[in-house]
Short mmCIF file of C-alpha atoms and ligand atoms in Angstrom, two decimals:
data_model
loop_
_atom_site.label_atom_id
_atom_site.label_comp_id
_atom_site.label_asym_id
_atom_site.label_seq_id
_atom_site.Cartn_x
_atom_site.Cartn_y
_atom_site.Cartn_z
CA MET A 1 66.06 -42.27 -74.15
CA SER A 2 69.33 -40.09 -73.11
CA ARG A 3 70.86 -42.38 -69.73
CA SER A 4 74.16 -40.92 -70.21
CA THR A 5 75.88 -38.08 -72.11
CA ASP A 6 77.68 -40.49 -74.29
CA ASP A 7 73.98 -40.57 -76.08
CA LEU A 8 73.94 -36.69 -76.57
CA PRO A 9 75.01 -34.78 -79.68
CA LEU A 10 77.37 -32.37 -78.10
CA VAL A 11 76.17 -29.26 -80.46
CA ARG A 12 72.67 -29.33 -82.45
CA THR A 13 72.69 -25.86 -84.84
CA THR A 14 69.83 -24.31 -86.52
CA ARG A 15 68.76 -20.77 -88.20
CA VAL A 16 66.23 -18.71 -86.69
CA GLY A 17 66.02 -16.41 -90.15
CA SER A 18 69.77 -15.17 -90.44
CA VAL A 19 70.48 -16.19 -87.00
CA ARG A 20 72.38 -19.23 -86.49
CA MET A 21 72.10 -20.72 -82.64
CA HIS A 22 73.80 -23.58 -81.00
CA ALA A 23 71.67 -25.75 -78.79
CA ILE A 24 74.72 -26.92 -76.26
CA GLU A 25 74.16 -30.42 -74.48
CA ALA A 26 75.71 -29.12 -71.57
CA GLY A 27 75.17 -32.42 -69.65
CA LEU A 28 72.41 -34.45 -67.41
CA GLN A 29 71.12 -34.21 -64.24
CA TRP A 30 68.46 -36.79 -62.35
CA LEU A 31 65.66 -35.31 -60.76
CA ASP A 32 62.47 -36.77 -58.66
CA GLY A 33 60.29 -37.36 -61.24
CA GLY A 34 57.07 -36.83 -59.36
CA ALA A 35 58.66 -33.67 -58.36
CA MET A 36 59.17 -32.90 -62.02
CA PHE A 37 55.58 -33.91 -62.87
CA GLY A 38 53.87 -32.19 -60.01
CA VAL A 39 49.97 -33.04 -59.30
CA VAL A 40 50.54 -35.52 -62.81
CA PRO A 41 49.96 -39.32 -61.44
CA LYS A 42 53.60 -41.78 -62.23
CA PRO A 43 51.19 -44.22 -64.24
CA LEU A 44 50.66 -40.90 -66.69
CA TRP A 45 54.30 -39.41 -66.51
CA GLU A 46 56.04 -42.51 -66.77
CA ARG A 47 55.16 -43.17 -70.00
CA LYS A 48 56.82 -39.81 -71.22
CA ILE A 49 60.06 -40.38 -69.26
CA ALA A 50 61.18 -44.03 -67.44
CA SER A 51 62.37 -43.34 -63.90
CA ASP A 52 65.46 -44.87 -62.66
CA GLU A 53 65.55 -46.89 -59.41
CA ARG A 54 65.72 -44.10 -57.05
CA ASN A 55 62.35 -42.69 -59.20
CA ARG A 56 64.55 -40.09 -60.79
CA ILE A 57 64.43 -39.06 -64.71
CA PRO A 58 66.79 -37.86 -66.81
CA LEU A 59 67.21 -34.35 -67.76
CA ALA A 60 68.96 -32.49 -70.37
CA LEU A 61 70.85 -29.36 -69.27
CA ARG A 62 70.89 -27.71 -72.51
CA CYS A 63 72.05 -24.20 -73.18
CA LEU A 64 71.89 -21.72 -76.34
CA LEU A 65 74.49 -20.13 -77.99
CA VAL A 66 73.00 -17.49 -80.18
CA GLU A 67 75.15 -15.71 -83.12
CA ALA A 68 72.79 -12.44 -82.57
CA PRO A 69 74.22 -9.92 -85.18
CA GLY A 70 75.49 -7.89 -82.27
CA ALA A 71 76.37 -9.72 -79.72
CA LEU A 72 77.25 -13.90 -79.20
CA VAL A 73 74.69 -14.71 -76.58
CA LEU A 74 74.67 -17.62 -74.10
CA ILE A 75 71.61 -18.69 -72.75
CA ASP A 76 72.13 -20.08 -69.23
CA THR A 77 75.02 -22.09 -68.50
CA GLY A 78 73.65 -25.58 -66.64
CA ILE A 79 75.37 -26.72 -63.21
CA GLY A 80 78.93 -25.99 -63.71
CA ASN A 81 81.79 -27.82 -61.84
CA LYS A 82 81.77 -26.39 -58.31
CA GLU A 83 79.48 -28.96 -56.42
CA SER A 84 80.65 -31.61 -54.18
CA GLU A 85 80.76 -35.61 -54.79
CA LYS A 86 77.51 -35.68 -52.49
CA PHE A 87 75.56 -33.06 -54.70
CA ARG A 88 76.58 -34.57 -57.98
CA ASP A 89 75.67 -38.10 -56.80
CA ILE A 90 72.19 -36.71 -55.21
CA TYR A 91 71.47 -34.78 -58.54
CA GLY A 92 73.00 -37.93 -60.91
CA VAL A 93 75.04 -34.63 -62.07
CA ASP A 94 76.89 -35.77 -65.39
CA ASN A 95 78.38 -33.17 -67.09
CA ALA A 96 82.40 -33.26 -67.19
CA GLY A 97 83.98 -31.76 -69.50
CA GLU A 98 87.53 -29.01 -70.00
CA PRO A 99 85.88 -27.89 -67.41
CA THR A 100 82.53 -28.79 -68.00
CA ARG A 101 80.36 -29.91 -71.36
CA LEU A 102 79.04 -26.51 -71.59
CA GLU A 103 82.85 -25.31 -72.70
CA ASP A 104 83.27 -28.36 -74.59
CA GLY A 105 80.03 -27.14 -76.55
CA ILE A 106 81.08 -23.70 -77.08
CA ARG A 107 84.21 -24.95 -78.73
CA ALA A 108 82.49 -27.32 -80.76
CA ALA A 109 80.56 -25.11 -82.16
CA GLY A 110 83.36 -23.00 -83.53
CA PHE A 111 83.84 -20.42 -80.60
CA GLU A 112 86.25 -19.71 -77.34
CA VAL A 113 84.58 -18.99 -74.00
CA ASP A 114 86.11 -15.52 -74.26
CA ASP A 115 84.14 -14.92 -77.22
CA VAL A 116 80.77 -14.96 -75.18
CA ASP A 117 79.45 -11.27 -74.98
CA ILE A 118 76.70 -11.77 -73.01
CA VAL A 119 75.53 -14.81 -70.25
CA LEU A 120 71.74 -14.42 -70.02
CA SER A 121 70.14 -16.25 -67.18
CA THR A 122 66.39 -17.31 -67.41
CA HIS A 123 66.51 -17.49 -63.75
CA LEU A 124 69.37 -18.30 -61.01
CA HIS A 125 68.30 -21.56 -59.95
CA PHE A 126 71.81 -24.09 -59.74
CA ASP A 127 70.96 -25.78 -62.85
CA HIS A 128 70.69 -22.59 -64.88
CA ALA A 129 73.21 -20.37 -63.40
CA GLY A 130 76.00 -22.88 -62.37
CA GLY A 131 77.83 -22.50 -64.83
CA ASN A 132 78.15 -18.78 -64.35
CA THR A 133 81.40 -19.07 -62.23
CA ARG A 134 83.67 -22.01 -62.08
CA ARG A 135 86.39 -23.42 -59.69
CA GLY A 136 89.34 -22.27 -60.50
CA GLU A 137 92.96 -23.88 -60.61
CA ASP A 138 93.87 -22.78 -56.93
CA ASP A 139 90.22 -24.12 -55.37
CA GLY A 140 89.10 -20.31 -55.86
CA ILE A 141 85.96 -19.31 -57.40
CA VAL A 142 85.68 -16.76 -60.14
CA VAL A 143 83.57 -15.97 -63.45
CA ALA A 144 83.50 -18.24 -66.00
CA PHE A 145 82.71 -15.69 -68.63
CA PRO A 146 85.46 -12.85 -67.65
CA ARG A 147 84.45 -11.00 -70.97
CA ALA A 148 80.92 -11.15 -70.70
CA ARG A 149 78.20 -9.09 -69.40
CA TYR A 150 76.24 -11.42 -67.19
CA VAL A 151 71.98 -10.79 -67.73
CA ALA A 152 69.35 -11.47 -65.39
CA GLN A 153 65.61 -10.00 -64.20
CA LYS A 154 66.17 -7.45 -61.20
CA GLY A 155 63.65 -9.34 -59.37
CA GLU A 156 65.22 -12.75 -59.81
CA PHE A 157 68.04 -11.37 -58.55
CA ASP A 158 66.75 -9.84 -55.48
CA PHE A 159 64.53 -13.04 -55.11
CA ALA A 160 67.68 -15.40 -54.93
CA HIS A 161 68.55 -13.32 -51.92
CA SER A 162 65.64 -13.47 -49.98
CA ASP A 163 66.92 -16.69 -48.48
CA ASN A 164 63.42 -18.49 -47.34
CA GLU A 165 63.46 -22.03 -46.30
CA ARG A 166 61.63 -22.96 -49.18
CA ILE A 167 63.75 -21.76 -51.92
CA ARG A 168 67.27 -21.96 -50.23
CA ALA A 169 68.28 -25.37 -51.72
CA SER A 170 67.70 -23.93 -55.38
CA TYR A 171 69.85 -20.34 -54.79
CA LEU A 172 73.50 -20.93 -54.45
CA GLY A 173 75.59 -17.96 -53.86
CA HIS A 174 78.51 -18.87 -55.19
CA ASN A 175 76.83 -19.11 -58.61
CA ILE A 176 75.76 -15.56 -58.36
CA ASP A 177 77.50 -13.33 -56.13
CA PRO A 178 81.13 -13.53 -57.41
CA VAL A 179 79.58 -12.04 -60.81
CA ALA A 180 78.26 -9.09 -58.88
CA GLU A 181 81.32 -8.41 -56.98
CA ALA A 182 83.48 -8.41 -60.32
CA GLY A 183 81.04 -5.91 -61.63
CA LEU A 184 79.85 -7.98 -64.45
CA GLN A 185 75.83 -8.39 -63.45
CA ASP A 186 73.17 -6.55 -65.32
CA PHE A 187 69.87 -6.19 -64.91
CA VAL A 188 66.80 -6.14 -66.91
CA GLU A 189 63.24 -5.73 -65.71
CA GLY A 190 60.23 -7.08 -67.49
CA GLU A 191 60.10 -7.25 -71.48
CA ALA A 192 63.44 -5.71 -72.74
CA VAL A 193 65.74 -5.98 -75.84
CA VAL A 194 69.01 -7.78 -74.34
CA THR A 195 70.45 -7.29 -78.09
CA GLU A 196 69.62 -6.90 -81.45
CA GLY A 197 67.39 -10.22 -82.27
CA VAL A 198 67.17 -11.45 -78.19
CA ARG A 199 64.46 -10.08 -76.30
CA VAL A 200 63.32 -11.50 -72.77
CA ILE A 201 59.86 -11.86 -71.71
CA PRO A 202 58.51 -12.62 -68.30
CA SER A 203 57.21 -16.18 -68.02
CA PRO A 204 56.50 -16.31 -64.03
CA GLY A 205 55.28 -18.99 -62.11
CA HIS A 206 58.15 -21.40 -61.61
CA THR A 207 59.86 -18.32 -59.82
CA PRO A 208 58.32 -15.17 -59.81
CA TYR A 209 60.43 -13.16 -62.08
CA HIS A 210 61.69 -16.38 -64.55
CA GLN A 211 61.91 -15.25 -67.92
CA SER A 212 61.82 -16.73 -71.26
CA VAL A 213 63.92 -15.72 -74.21
CA LEU A 214 62.92 -14.92 -77.78
CA ILE A 215 65.30 -15.17 -80.61
CA GLU A 216 64.00 -13.05 -83.40
CA SER A 217 65.19 -12.36 -86.97
CA GLU A 218 63.30 -11.80 -90.26
CA GLY A 219 60.26 -12.46 -89.52
CA ARG A 220 61.20 -15.74 -87.70
CA THR A 221 60.83 -16.72 -83.77
CA ALA A 222 62.44 -19.04 -81.54
CA CYS A 223 61.41 -19.52 -77.34
CA PHE A 224 64.14 -20.86 -75.45
CA LEU A 225 61.11 -21.76 -72.91
CA ALA A 226 63.45 -22.55 -69.80
CA ASP A 227 61.49 -24.12 -66.68
CA VAL A 228 57.93 -22.62 -67.39
CA CYS A 229 58.04 -25.87 -69.65
CA PRO A 230 60.99 -28.10 -69.11
CA THR A 231 60.00 -30.94 -71.64
CA ALA A 232 58.19 -31.73 -74.54
CA ALA A 233 56.02 -33.65 -71.74
CA HIS A 234 55.16 -30.37 -69.96
CA LEU A 235 53.38 -28.90 -72.89
CA PRO A 236 49.84 -29.81 -71.71
CA LEU A 237 48.51 -26.64 -69.67
CA ALA A 238 48.24 -28.79 -66.21
CA TRP A 239 51.87 -30.53 -66.55
CA ILE A 240 53.45 -28.22 -64.17
CA MET A 241 56.29 -29.15 -61.63
CA GLY A 242 56.13 -29.70 -58.18
CA TYR A 243 59.11 -27.52 -58.04
CA ASP A 244 57.21 -24.47 -59.20
CA LEU A 245 56.55 -21.98 -56.42
CA GLU A 246 52.98 -20.22 -58.24
CA PRO A 247 51.67 -23.46 -60.28
CA LEU A 248 48.36 -21.44 -61.27
CA VAL A 249 51.02 -18.68 -62.23
CA THR A 250 52.72 -20.93 -64.49
CA LEU A 251 49.56 -22.35 -65.92
CA GLU A 252 48.60 -18.71 -67.22
CA SER A 253 52.28 -18.22 -68.17
CA LYS A 254 52.17 -21.32 -70.35
CA ARG A 255 48.66 -20.39 -72.00
CA GLY A 256 50.08 -17.36 -73.32
CA LEU A 257 53.02 -18.42 -74.81
CA TRP A 258 51.29 -21.64 -76.37
CA GLU A 259 48.88 -18.98 -78.23
CA ARG A 260 51.71 -16.71 -79.03
CA ALA A 261 53.68 -19.76 -80.58
CA ARG A 262 50.63 -21.03 -82.46
CA ASN A 263 49.99 -17.86 -84.41
CA GLU A 264 53.62 -16.45 -84.82
CA ASP A 265 54.95 -20.24 -85.36
CA TRP A 266 57.74 -20.45 -82.92
CA LEU A 267 60.24 -22.51 -82.70
CA LEU A 268 60.21 -23.75 -78.79
CA VAL A 269 63.54 -24.92 -77.38
CA PHE A 270 63.31 -27.20 -74.56
CA GLU A 271 65.78 -26.76 -71.83
CA HIS A 272 65.61 -30.46 -69.80
CA ASP A 273 64.40 -32.41 -72.26
CA PRO A 274 66.40 -35.51 -72.46
CA GLU A 275 65.37 -36.08 -76.23
CA VAL A 276 63.57 -33.27 -78.09
CA ALA A 277 65.79 -30.18 -78.63
CA TRP A 278 63.06 -28.11 -80.37
CA GLY A 279 59.90 -28.68 -82.02
CA ARG A 280 56.77 -26.41 -83.27
CA LEU A 281 53.28 -26.61 -82.18
CA ASP A 282 50.80 -28.45 -84.04
CA PRO A 283 48.47 -25.85 -84.96
CA SER A 284 45.94 -28.25 -85.91
CA GLU A 285 45.78 -30.01 -82.56
CA GLU A 286 43.85 -27.93 -79.88
CA ARG A 287 46.06 -29.99 -77.01
CA PRO A 288 49.63 -28.57 -77.36
CA SER A 289 51.38 -30.83 -79.17
CA LEU A 290 54.79 -30.88 -81.53
CA VAL A 291 54.45 -31.35 -85.34
CA SER A 292 57.64 -33.39 -85.09
CA THR A 293 59.91 -34.59 -82.18
CA GLU A 294 62.94 -34.52 -84.51
CA GLY A 295 65.68 -31.92 -84.12
CA ALA A 296 65.31 -29.86 -86.93
CA PRO A 297 67.91 -29.77 -89.77
CA GLU A 298 70.57 -26.92 -89.96
CA GLY A 299 69.01 -23.96 -92.04
CA SER A 300 65.39 -24.95 -91.54
ZN1 ZN B 1 65.61 -25.87 -64.22
#
């Protein structure tokens, strides 16, 4: 079990058809295990991911850098460098780098921050969009990828600004508003091709406009699930986070995704699993489970 970022490889690379993609381990956060597993009793979930003395479990902040034919696409950006010490203690944030492990990972994959063409957000929660902006040298907040266009669901952006008490702690304005103010925010609505080989599909429930991302090349497909299924332990349909705003909607999103994943042999990418970056569903198992829990080697 990864309990510190030292245990995590910074970058794992694989291929979907002819498209190379890099899972970047942008750090760890520690969230309440009960909240992560909703109605699942602790004796069941703690066999999958052990908790610490504060009942928290380690979660990856795995981002995906996709070398699509027409654009270098970064999917989600972790937590970034703007939060207070108190915040970092509560959520056990461990992501330091230059300025964070995300940027270190982009360089380790062979690119510079300025090479990123598109920053694609599955949703705008702080652990997915926190690295969209960063704290600069003079303590001001600037966009982290000034040469990129940023893409999000229009509904998600509007929902993030609806500011009710249940969602307020998850959407932090300094992750979202500087991008729009810089004129870099683009929107999609529903299913859309963001660039050749990169398609977003609605997977609502965690938030009403949550989306997952398909990487498609030469008849092969990978799916960056994001929070519709944050870890491999959440593969069973009823293992749904307590954080989800509409758990019964999540249930149906997962049911539909697993059917397609089996039929089309998708490579499933897990954003928060502290061990398993990706895997495929075993078509011979009725319960959703992975064929392999190993990171697939390059070229698979
Ligand atoms: Zn998340």
